[in-house]
Short mmCIF file of C-alpha atoms in Angstrom, two decimals:
data_model
loop_
_atom_site.label_atom_id
_atom_site.label_comp_id
_atom_site.label_asym_id
_atom_site.label_seq_id
_atom_site.Cartn_x
_atom_site.Cartn_y
_atom_site.Cartn_z
CA MET A 1 33.34 18.52 35.52
CA SER A 2 30.06 17.45 33.91
CA SER A 3 31.60 14.20 32.65
CA GLU A 4 32.89 13.40 36.15
CA SER A 5 29.44 14.05 37.60
CA ASP A 6 27.86 11.76 35.04
CA SER A 7 30.39 9.09 35.90
CA ASP A 8 29.73 9.49 39.63
CA SER A 9 26.02 9.20 39.03
CA ASP A 10 26.39 6.05 36.94
CA ASP A 11 28.77 4.41 39.42
CA SER A 12 26.57 5.28 42.37
CA SER A 13 23.50 3.77 40.73
CA GLU A 14 25.36 0.54 40.17
CA GLY A 15 27.05 0.42 43.60
CA ILE A 16 30.59 1.11 42.32
CA LEU A 17 32.97 3.52 44.03
CA SER A 18 34.09 6.29 41.71
CA VAL A 19 37.77 7.30 41.77
CA ASP A 20 39.78 9.93 39.90
CA MET A 21 41.32 8.11 36.96
CA SER A 22 43.21 11.11 35.55
CA ALA A 23 46.54 9.71 36.71
CA SER A 24 45.90 6.25 35.27
CA SER A 25 47.09 5.04 31.91
CA SER A 26 44.62 4.49 29.09
CA ASP A 27 45.04 0.71 29.46
CA GLU A 28 44.11 0.89 33.14
CA ASP A 29 41.15 3.12 32.28
CA ASP A 30 39.91 0.64 29.68
CA GLY A 31 40.40 -2.20 32.17
CA ASP A 32 38.36 -0.45 34.84
CA CYS A 33 35.60 0.34 32.37
CA ASP A 34 35.46 -3.34 31.56
CA TRP A 35 35.46 -4.18 35.28
CA ASP A 36 32.67 -1.71 36.00
CA GLU A 37 30.63 -3.08 33.15
CA LYS A 38 31.01 -6.59 34.50
CA LEU A 39 29.82 -5.48 37.93
CA LYS A 40 26.76 -3.89 36.37
CA ARG A 41 25.99 -7.08 34.48
CA ILE A 42 26.39 -9.10 37.69
CA LYS A 43 23.85 -6.84 39.41
CA ARG A 44 21.46 -7.36 36.48
CA ASN A 45 22.03 -11.16 36.72
CA ASP A 46 23.11 -11.27 33.09
CA PRO A 47 22.74 -14.92 32.01
CA ILE A 48 25.63 -14.62 29.53
CA LEU A 49 28.23 -13.53 32.11
CA ASN A 50 29.49 -16.51 34.10
CA SER A 51 32.83 -15.28 35.48
CA LEU A 52 34.18 -12.33 37.45
CA SER A 53 37.93 -11.93 37.29
CA SER A 54 40.36 -9.40 38.72
CA ASP A 55 44.08 -10.02 39.11
CA GLY A 56 44.83 -6.71 40.80
CA GLU A 57 44.94 -4.64 37.62
CA HIS A 58 41.64 -2.87 38.29
CA ILE A 59 42.09 0.36 40.25
CA HIS A 60 38.50 0.47 41.49
CA ILE A 61 38.75 -2.69 43.51
CA PHE A 62 41.68 -1.29 45.51
CA HIS A 63 39.60 1.69 46.62
CA MET A 64 36.23 0.11 47.32
CA THR A 65 34.79 1.05 50.68
CA ASP A 66 33.56 -1.54 53.12
CA GLU A 67 29.99 -0.69 52.12
CA LYS A 68 30.73 -1.20 48.44
CA CYS A 69 32.47 -4.51 49.21
CA GLU A 70 29.40 -5.70 51.05
CA GLU A 71 27.20 -4.59 48.17
CA LEU A 72 29.42 -6.44 45.71
CA GLY A 73 29.09 -9.54 47.89
CA ARG A 74 25.29 -9.27 47.85
CA ASP A 75 25.25 -8.82 44.08
CA ILE A 76 27.37 -11.95 43.64
CA ALA A 77 25.19 -13.89 46.09
CA ASN A 78 22.02 -12.91 44.23
CA ASN A 79 23.46 -13.80 40.85
CA THR A 80 22.44 -17.23 39.60
CA HIS A 81 24.74 -17.45 36.57
CA LEU A 82 28.22 -16.77 37.94
CA THR A 83 30.25 -19.97 38.13
CA LYS A 84 33.76 -18.57 38.66
CA VAL A 85 34.96 -15.68 40.87
CA TYR A 86 38.66 -14.83 40.68
CA LEU A 87 39.83 -12.06 43.02
CA ALA A 88 43.60 -12.30 43.29
CA PHE A 89 46.65 -10.07 43.87
CA ILE A 90 44.51 -7.39 45.52
CA ARG A 91 46.71 -5.64 48.05
CA THR A 92 43.75 -4.14 49.90
CA LEU A 93 41.77 -7.37 50.29
CA ASN A 94 42.58 -7.75 53.98
CA ASP A 95 40.61 -9.17 56.91
CA GLN A 96 38.39 -6.10 57.13
CA LYS A 97 37.52 -6.11 53.43
CA MET A 98 36.95 -9.88 53.55
CA SER A 99 34.53 -9.37 56.43
CA SER A 100 32.60 -6.79 54.40
CA LEU A 101 32.63 -8.84 51.20
CA PHE A 102 31.37 -12.01 52.87
CA ARG A 103 28.84 -10.16 54.99
CA GLY A 104 27.07 -9.73 51.66
CA LEU A 105 28.29 -12.96 50.06
CA SER A 106 26.86 -15.46 52.54
CA ARG A 107 25.53 -17.95 50.03
CA SER A 108 25.61 -18.95 46.37
CA SER A 109 23.74 -21.42 44.24
CA SER A 110 25.97 -21.11 41.18
CA ILE A 111 29.63 -20.43 42.08
CA GLU A 112 31.79 -23.48 41.33
CA HIS A 113 35.27 -21.94 41.55
CA LEU A 114 36.32 -19.30 44.08
CA GLU A 115 39.94 -18.22 43.76
CA LEU A 116 41.35 -15.72 46.28
CA GLU A 117 45.07 -16.31 45.91
CA SER A 118 47.81 -13.82 46.77
CA ASN A 119 45.79 -11.32 48.79
CA VAL A 120 46.53 -10.04 52.31
CA PHE A 121 43.92 -11.62 54.59
CA GLY A 122 44.51 -14.09 57.42
CA ALA A 123 42.55 -16.35 59.73
CA ALA A 124 40.05 -13.59 60.59
CA GLY A 125 39.26 -13.19 56.89
CA VAL A 126 38.73 -16.93 56.60
CA ARG A 127 36.36 -16.85 59.58
CA SER A 128 34.13 -14.39 57.74
CA MET A 129 33.85 -16.88 54.84
CA VAL A 130 32.36 -19.68 56.93
CA PRO A 131 28.65 -18.90 56.27
CA PHE A 132 29.35 -18.73 52.53
CA LEU A 133 31.26 -22.02 52.54
CA GLN A 134 28.42 -23.71 54.37
CA ASN A 135 25.86 -22.40 51.89
CA ALA A 136 27.67 -22.60 48.55
CA ASN A 137 25.85 -25.53 47.02
CA SER A 138 27.91 -25.76 43.83
CA LEU A 139 31.42 -24.89 45.06
CA THR A 140 33.95 -27.51 43.91
CA ARG A 141 37.22 -25.53 43.96
CA LEU A 142 38.56 -23.10 46.57
CA ASP A 143 41.98 -21.44 46.20
CA LEU A 144 43.34 -19.53 49.22
CA SER A 145 47.01 -19.91 48.34
CA TYR A 146 49.59 -17.27 49.28
CA ASN A 147 47.45 -15.81 52.09
CA ASN A 148 48.74 -15.98 55.65
CA ILE A 149 45.74 -17.87 57.06
CA LEU A 150 47.97 -19.97 59.37
CA THR A 151 46.92 -23.18 61.11
CA ASP A 152 43.80 -21.63 62.66
CA GLY A 153 42.50 -20.50 59.30
CA PHE A 154 43.08 -23.88 57.69
CA ASN A 155 41.31 -25.70 60.50
CA LEU A 156 38.34 -23.32 60.20
CA ILE A 157 38.13 -23.96 56.47
CA PHE A 158 38.24 -27.71 56.91
CA ARG A 159 35.43 -27.78 59.44
CA ALA A 160 33.27 -25.45 57.36
CA LEU A 161 33.59 -27.65 54.26
CA ARG A 162 32.31 -30.87 55.83
CA ASP A 163 29.02 -30.94 53.90
CA SER A 164 30.30 -28.97 50.93
CA PRO A 165 30.64 -30.41 47.41
CA ILE A 166 34.24 -29.09 47.46
CA GLU A 167 36.65 -31.32 45.51
CA THR A 168 39.82 -29.19 45.34
CA LEU A 169 41.30 -27.08 48.15
CA ASP A 170 44.49 -25.11 47.51
CA CYS A 171 46.28 -23.72 50.58
CA ARG A 172 49.86 -23.50 49.38
CA ARG A 173 52.16 -21.10 51.24
CA CYS A 174 49.59 -20.19 53.85
CA GLY A 175 51.81 -20.41 56.94
CA ILE A 176 50.32 -23.72 58.07
CA GLU A 177 52.36 -25.66 60.64
CA SER A 178 50.17 -28.15 62.48
CA ILE A 179 46.87 -29.60 61.33
CA ASP A 180 43.98 -30.38 63.65
CA ILE A 181 41.44 -32.38 61.72
CA ASP A 182 38.24 -33.39 63.46
CA SER A 183 37.30 -36.82 62.13
CA GLU A 184 33.66 -35.77 62.39
CA HIS A 185 34.20 -32.74 60.14
CA ILE A 186 36.11 -34.06 57.14
CA PRO A 187 34.97 -32.72 53.74
CA ARG A 188 33.01 -35.57 52.26
CA ASN A 189 33.84 -34.93 48.61
CA LEU A 190 37.43 -33.64 48.81
CA LYS A 191 39.66 -35.18 46.13
CA SER A 192 42.72 -32.89 45.89
CA LEU A 193 44.50 -31.05 48.72
CA PHE A 194 47.40 -28.68 47.95
CA LEU A 195 49.54 -27.88 51.00
CA LEU A 196 52.79 -26.98 49.25
CA GLU A 197 55.32 -24.57 50.74
CA ASN A 198 54.00 -24.55 54.30
CA SER A 199 55.79 -25.61 57.51
CA ILE A 200 54.12 -28.98 58.02
CA ASN A 201 56.23 -31.40 60.07
CA ALA A 202 55.65 -34.74 61.82
CA ASP A 203 52.91 -33.25 63.99
CA GLY A 204 51.15 -32.01 60.87
CA CYS A 205 51.41 -35.49 59.38
CA ARG A 206 49.65 -36.89 62.45
CA GLY A 207 46.76 -34.58 61.71
CA LEU A 208 46.65 -35.64 58.08
CA VAL A 209 46.39 -39.29 59.14
CA LYS A 210 42.82 -38.61 60.26
CA LEU A 211 42.05 -37.51 56.74
CA LEU A 212 43.77 -40.47 55.09
CA GLN A 213 42.31 -43.08 57.42
CA GLY A 214 38.77 -41.75 57.50
CA GLY A 215 36.37 -44.56 56.76
CA ASP A 216 34.78 -42.63 53.90
CA SER A 217 37.94 -40.88 52.71
CA THR A 218 37.65 -39.60 49.14
CA LEU A 219 41.08 -37.90 48.94
CA GLU A 220 42.93 -38.87 45.77
CA ALA A 221 45.80 -36.36 45.62
CA LEU A 222 47.90 -34.85 48.43
CA TYR A 223 50.64 -32.35 47.62
CA LEU A 224 53.12 -31.72 50.45
CA ASN A 225 56.03 -30.27 48.47
CA ASN A 226 58.55 -28.04 50.24
CA ASN A 227 57.43 -28.53 53.81
CA GLN A 228 59.41 -29.67 56.87
CA ILE A 229 58.58 -33.37 56.72
CA ASP A 230 61.34 -35.71 57.95
CA ASP A 231 61.67 -39.48 58.39
CA GLU A 232 59.31 -39.44 61.37
CA GLY A 233 56.67 -37.73 59.28
CA VAL A 234 57.23 -40.20 56.44
CA GLY A 235 56.76 -43.11 58.84
CA ILE A 236 53.44 -41.65 60.01
CA LEU A 237 52.23 -41.24 56.43
CA VAL A 238 53.43 -44.70 55.39
CA ASN A 239 51.62 -46.40 58.26
CA SER A 240 48.39 -44.66 57.33
CA LEU A 241 48.75 -45.56 53.65
CA GLN A 242 49.26 -49.28 54.18
CA ASN A 243 45.51 -49.81 53.96
CA ASP A 244 44.41 -46.63 52.20
CA SER A 245 42.32 -47.32 49.13
CA SER A 246 41.61 -43.80 47.83
CA LEU A 247 44.89 -41.81 47.63
CA THR A 248 46.55 -42.18 44.22
CA GLN A 249 48.98 -39.21 44.23
CA LEU A 250 51.44 -38.13 46.93
CA ASP A 251 54.09 -35.48 46.24
CA LEU A 252 56.93 -34.92 48.73
CA VAL A 253 59.39 -33.00 46.55
CA GLY A 254 61.56 -30.53 48.44
CA ASN A 255 61.33 -32.00 51.96
CA SER A 256 65.04 -31.99 52.80
CA GLY A 257 64.51 -33.76 56.12
CA ILE A 258 63.74 -37.05 54.37
CA SER A 259 66.87 -39.24 54.49
CA PHE A 260 67.65 -42.60 52.91
CA GLN A 261 65.72 -44.26 55.72
CA GLY A 262 62.59 -42.30 54.90
CA GLU A 263 62.98 -43.00 51.19
CA MET A 264 63.30 -46.70 52.01
CA MET A 265 60.01 -46.64 53.89
CA LEU A 266 58.31 -45.09 50.87
CA LEU A 267 59.80 -47.68 48.51
CA LYS A 268 58.71 -50.54 50.74
CA LEU A 269 55.27 -48.97 50.96
CA VAL A 270 54.66 -49.65 47.26
CA ASN A 271 56.90 -52.73 46.83
CA ASP A 272 58.28 -54.56 49.85
CA ILE A 273 60.29 -57.57 48.67
CA SER A 274 61.26 -58.85 52.12
CA SER A 275 58.81 -61.69 51.55
CA ILE A 276 56.13 -62.81 49.14
CA GLU A 277 53.47 -61.88 51.68
CA ALA A 278 55.02 -58.42 52.15
CA THR A 279 54.89 -57.78 48.40
CA LEU A 280 51.24 -58.79 48.28
CA ARG A 281 50.49 -56.50 51.25
CA SER A 282 52.18 -53.46 49.66
CA ASN A 283 50.16 -50.41 48.67
CA HIS A 284 48.59 -51.06 45.27
CA THR A 285 46.64 -47.79 45.00
CA LEU A 286 49.31 -45.08 44.66
CA THR A 287 50.04 -44.29 41.03
CA TYR A 288 52.19 -41.18 41.65
CA LEU A 289 54.77 -40.87 44.44
CA HIS A 290 57.51 -38.29 43.88
CA GLY A 291 60.30 -36.45 45.61
CA LEU A 292 63.05 -39.02 46.26
CA ASP A 293 66.59 -40.03 45.30
CA GLU A 294 66.89 -40.87 41.61
CA GLN A 295 67.66 -44.58 42.07
CA ILE A 296 64.91 -45.17 44.61
CA GLN A 297 62.53 -43.01 42.59
CA MET A 298 63.11 -45.29 39.60
CA HIS A 299 62.00 -48.36 41.57
CA ILE A 300 59.04 -46.48 43.03
CA ASN A 301 58.03 -45.45 39.51
CA ASP A 302 58.11 -49.13 38.47
CA ALA A 303 55.80 -50.05 41.34
CA THR A 304 53.39 -47.16 40.83
CA TRP A 305 53.30 -47.94 37.11
CA VAL A 306 52.14 -51.45 37.96
CA ASN A 307 49.51 -49.94 40.26
CA LYS A 308 48.33 -47.70 37.45
CA GLN A 309 48.02 -50.56 34.97
CA HIS A 310 46.21 -53.00 37.26
CA ASN A 311 43.46 -53.01 39.82
CA PRO A 312 44.63 -53.47 43.43
CA GLY A 313 43.79 -57.16 43.39
CA ALA A 314 45.96 -57.89 40.35
CA ALA A 315 48.77 -55.42 41.12
CA GLY A 316 50.26 -57.52 43.93
CA ARG A 317 50.56 -60.59 41.72
CA GLU A 318 52.06 -58.49 38.93
CA LYS A 319 54.69 -57.04 41.29
CA LEU A 320 55.67 -60.57 42.32
CA ILE A 321 56.18 -61.55 38.70
CA TRP A 322 57.76 -58.26 37.61
CA THR A 323 60.28 -57.90 40.44
CA GLN A 324 60.48 -61.02 42.61
CA LEU A 325 60.75 -63.43 39.65
CA ASN A 326 63.24 -61.28 37.74
CA SER A 327 66.71 -61.97 39.10
CA ALA A 328 68.26 -58.61 38.11
CA ARG A 329 65.43 -56.46 39.46
CA ARG A 330 65.15 -58.50 42.63
CA ALA A 331 68.91 -58.37 43.25
CA GLU A 332 68.92 -54.57 42.99
CA LEU A 333 65.88 -54.20 45.23
CA ALA A 334 67.25 -56.73 47.70
CA GLU A 335 70.47 -54.74 48.03
CA ILE A 336 68.57 -51.49 48.60
CA GLN A 337 66.10 -53.03 51.06
CA GLY A 338 68.64 -55.18 52.87
CA VAL A 339 67.09 -58.53 51.93
CA ASN A 340 69.61 -61.38 51.95
CA HIS A 341 67.62 -64.57 51.43
CA SER A 342 66.47 -66.34 48.28
CA LEU A 343 62.90 -65.98 47.12
CA TYR A 344 62.73 -69.71 46.46
CA SER A 345 63.44 -70.51 50.10
CA GLU A 346 59.92 -69.21 50.82
CA ILE A 347 58.16 -71.30 48.21
CA ASP A 348 56.79 -74.75 48.96
CA PRO A 349 58.69 -77.06 46.59
CA LEU A 350 55.40 -78.63 45.57
CA HIS A 351 54.38 -75.24 44.10
CA LEU A 352 57.65 -74.64 42.27
CA PRO A 353 56.48 -76.00 38.89
CA GLU A 354 53.62 -73.50 38.90
CA VAL A 355 55.96 -70.64 39.82
CA LEU A 356 58.56 -71.60 37.25
CA ALA A 357 55.86 -71.70 34.58
CA LEU A 358 55.44 -67.94 35.05
CA VAL A 359 59.11 -67.11 34.58
CA GLY A 360 59.84 -68.21 31.02
CA PRO A 361 56.90 -66.54 29.24
CA ARG A 362 57.42 -63.23 31.09
CA HIS A 363 61.21 -62.95 31.41
CA GLY A 364 62.67 -65.31 28.80
CA GLN A 365 64.72 -68.51 28.82
CA ARG A 366 67.71 -66.98 30.56
CA GLU A 367 65.62 -66.05 33.57
CA LEU A 368 64.03 -69.47 33.54
CA TYR A 369 67.50 -71.01 33.74
CA VAL A 370 68.38 -68.73 36.67
CA ALA A 371 65.15 -69.66 38.39
CA LEU A 372 65.75 -73.37 37.88
CA LYS A 373 69.28 -73.04 39.18
CA SER A 374 68.03 -71.19 42.25
CA SER A 375 65.22 -73.62 42.97
CA ILE A 376 66.73 -76.97 42.01
CA ALA A 377 68.10 -77.59 45.49
CA GLY A 378 64.59 -77.40 46.86
CA VAL A 379 63.26 -79.75 44.22
CA ILE A 380 66.07 -82.26 44.79
CA SER A 381 65.74 -82.05 48.54
CA THR A 382 62.04 -82.78 48.21
CA VAL A 383 62.72 -85.78 45.96
CA ASN A 384 65.48 -87.10 48.26
CA GLU A 385 63.31 -86.64 51.32
CA GLU A 386 60.53 -88.61 49.68
CA GLN A 387 62.92 -91.43 48.75
CA CYS A 388 64.36 -91.43 52.25
CA ILE A 389 60.92 -91.74 53.82
CA ARG A 390 60.00 -94.61 51.52
CA GLN A 391 63.26 -96.37 52.28
CA LYS A 392 62.67 -95.99 56.01
CA MET A 393 59.14 -97.29 55.68
CA ALA A 394 60.38 -100.36 53.75
CA TYR A 395 63.13 -100.92 56.33
CA HIS A 396 60.75 -100.79 59.26
CA ALA A 397 58.22 -102.98 57.44
CA ALA A 398 60.93 -105.62 56.98
CA LYS A 399 61.89 -105.29 60.62
CA LEU A 400 58.29 -105.74 61.72
CA GLU A 401 58.03 -108.84 59.58
CA GLU A 402 61.25 -110.21 61.03
CA LEU A 403 60.14 -109.55 64.59
CA GLY A 404 56.79 -111.15 63.88
CA THR A 405 58.50 -114.32 62.65
CA ARG A 406 60.72 -114.57 65.75
CA LEU A 407 57.74 -114.04 68.03
CA ALA A 408 55.88 -116.84 66.33
CA GLU A 409 58.87 -119.20 66.76
CA ILE A 410 59.07 -118.40 70.48
CA GLU A 411 55.38 -119.04 70.97
CA ALA A 412 55.61 -122.37 69.09
CA ALA A 413 58.53 -123.55 71.22
CA GLU A 414 56.53 -122.97 74.39
#
């Protein structure tokens, strides 16, 4: 009994709840000793310790009272060396425990990563985090995945992060359906948003448009895998991405509601060959767009590869040369996109020599021959038209001269 009393005394002095470990394995006992030691070092603000990690293997954390949770939160808040806190797979970390933890943890000057995945809290637990999120001056990554925070929780998080340095937000499988983003409260530094395995549909896509079209949007990666997005949702996203200059990665894998029509919209987003102007107006920022039929995905990969290799200004010209001026690639894209007119019908014949000069060096002599064959009618028609005009001018000049002579004869006879 004396050893238990000593243990109780030590744990009490350090703010840790003592539990009977007699039924635990030696590995669990060693793990909890390590956990307890870390908590003591956090309280002492040990400059060497910069991370606190529990993946549900520590027995103590399951049995912490609300008071001890609040004390742990205060110790973390007062620590100036912790940069990463990982509290995951804790089956007792519910809304009540979250409220206690963040009653103490209301600020931090050092935490950069906070990972709370696979616990059991919801929107109420998220609400208790708001003061911390508004006063965590170094927080760049927040992981709330696999918690049932629902739409209300996500919207709370988003508003709270407006002035945060947050760059990565992970809310996969959080029960999110719709998204209500206030354009005045968009996180100003957010680069990556993970919304995989939720229930986001077309209405959710409408909410995301506010994020994508924000004048100061910084979002670079949006992961929407395994949601309920259909063609309507794709159309909403495509329209918003026509002029987006920040998003480089969009993942739509596992959205079974996207049909051929939706895939076509995504292909035309990055390379629309319906006209030269349409190609130049395509999105030249996306470098990763996944989740489509194999054939269409191949053409999308070609377009996003061009985007990756060139700045937006040069990417449009490169797509023209790479696809529009290559007969095989253009024919395949034209069949997929339903384009049935020749590229050369759009080109002013006077500019054809300049266009043809691009074909040979990039695609070889065979393609140059195909291009010449396709464009020769325009060249000939231009030459013939010029000859015709000159002939008509000469004819009318002769007629004017003849009429002038006859008029002079009439005047002389009078």
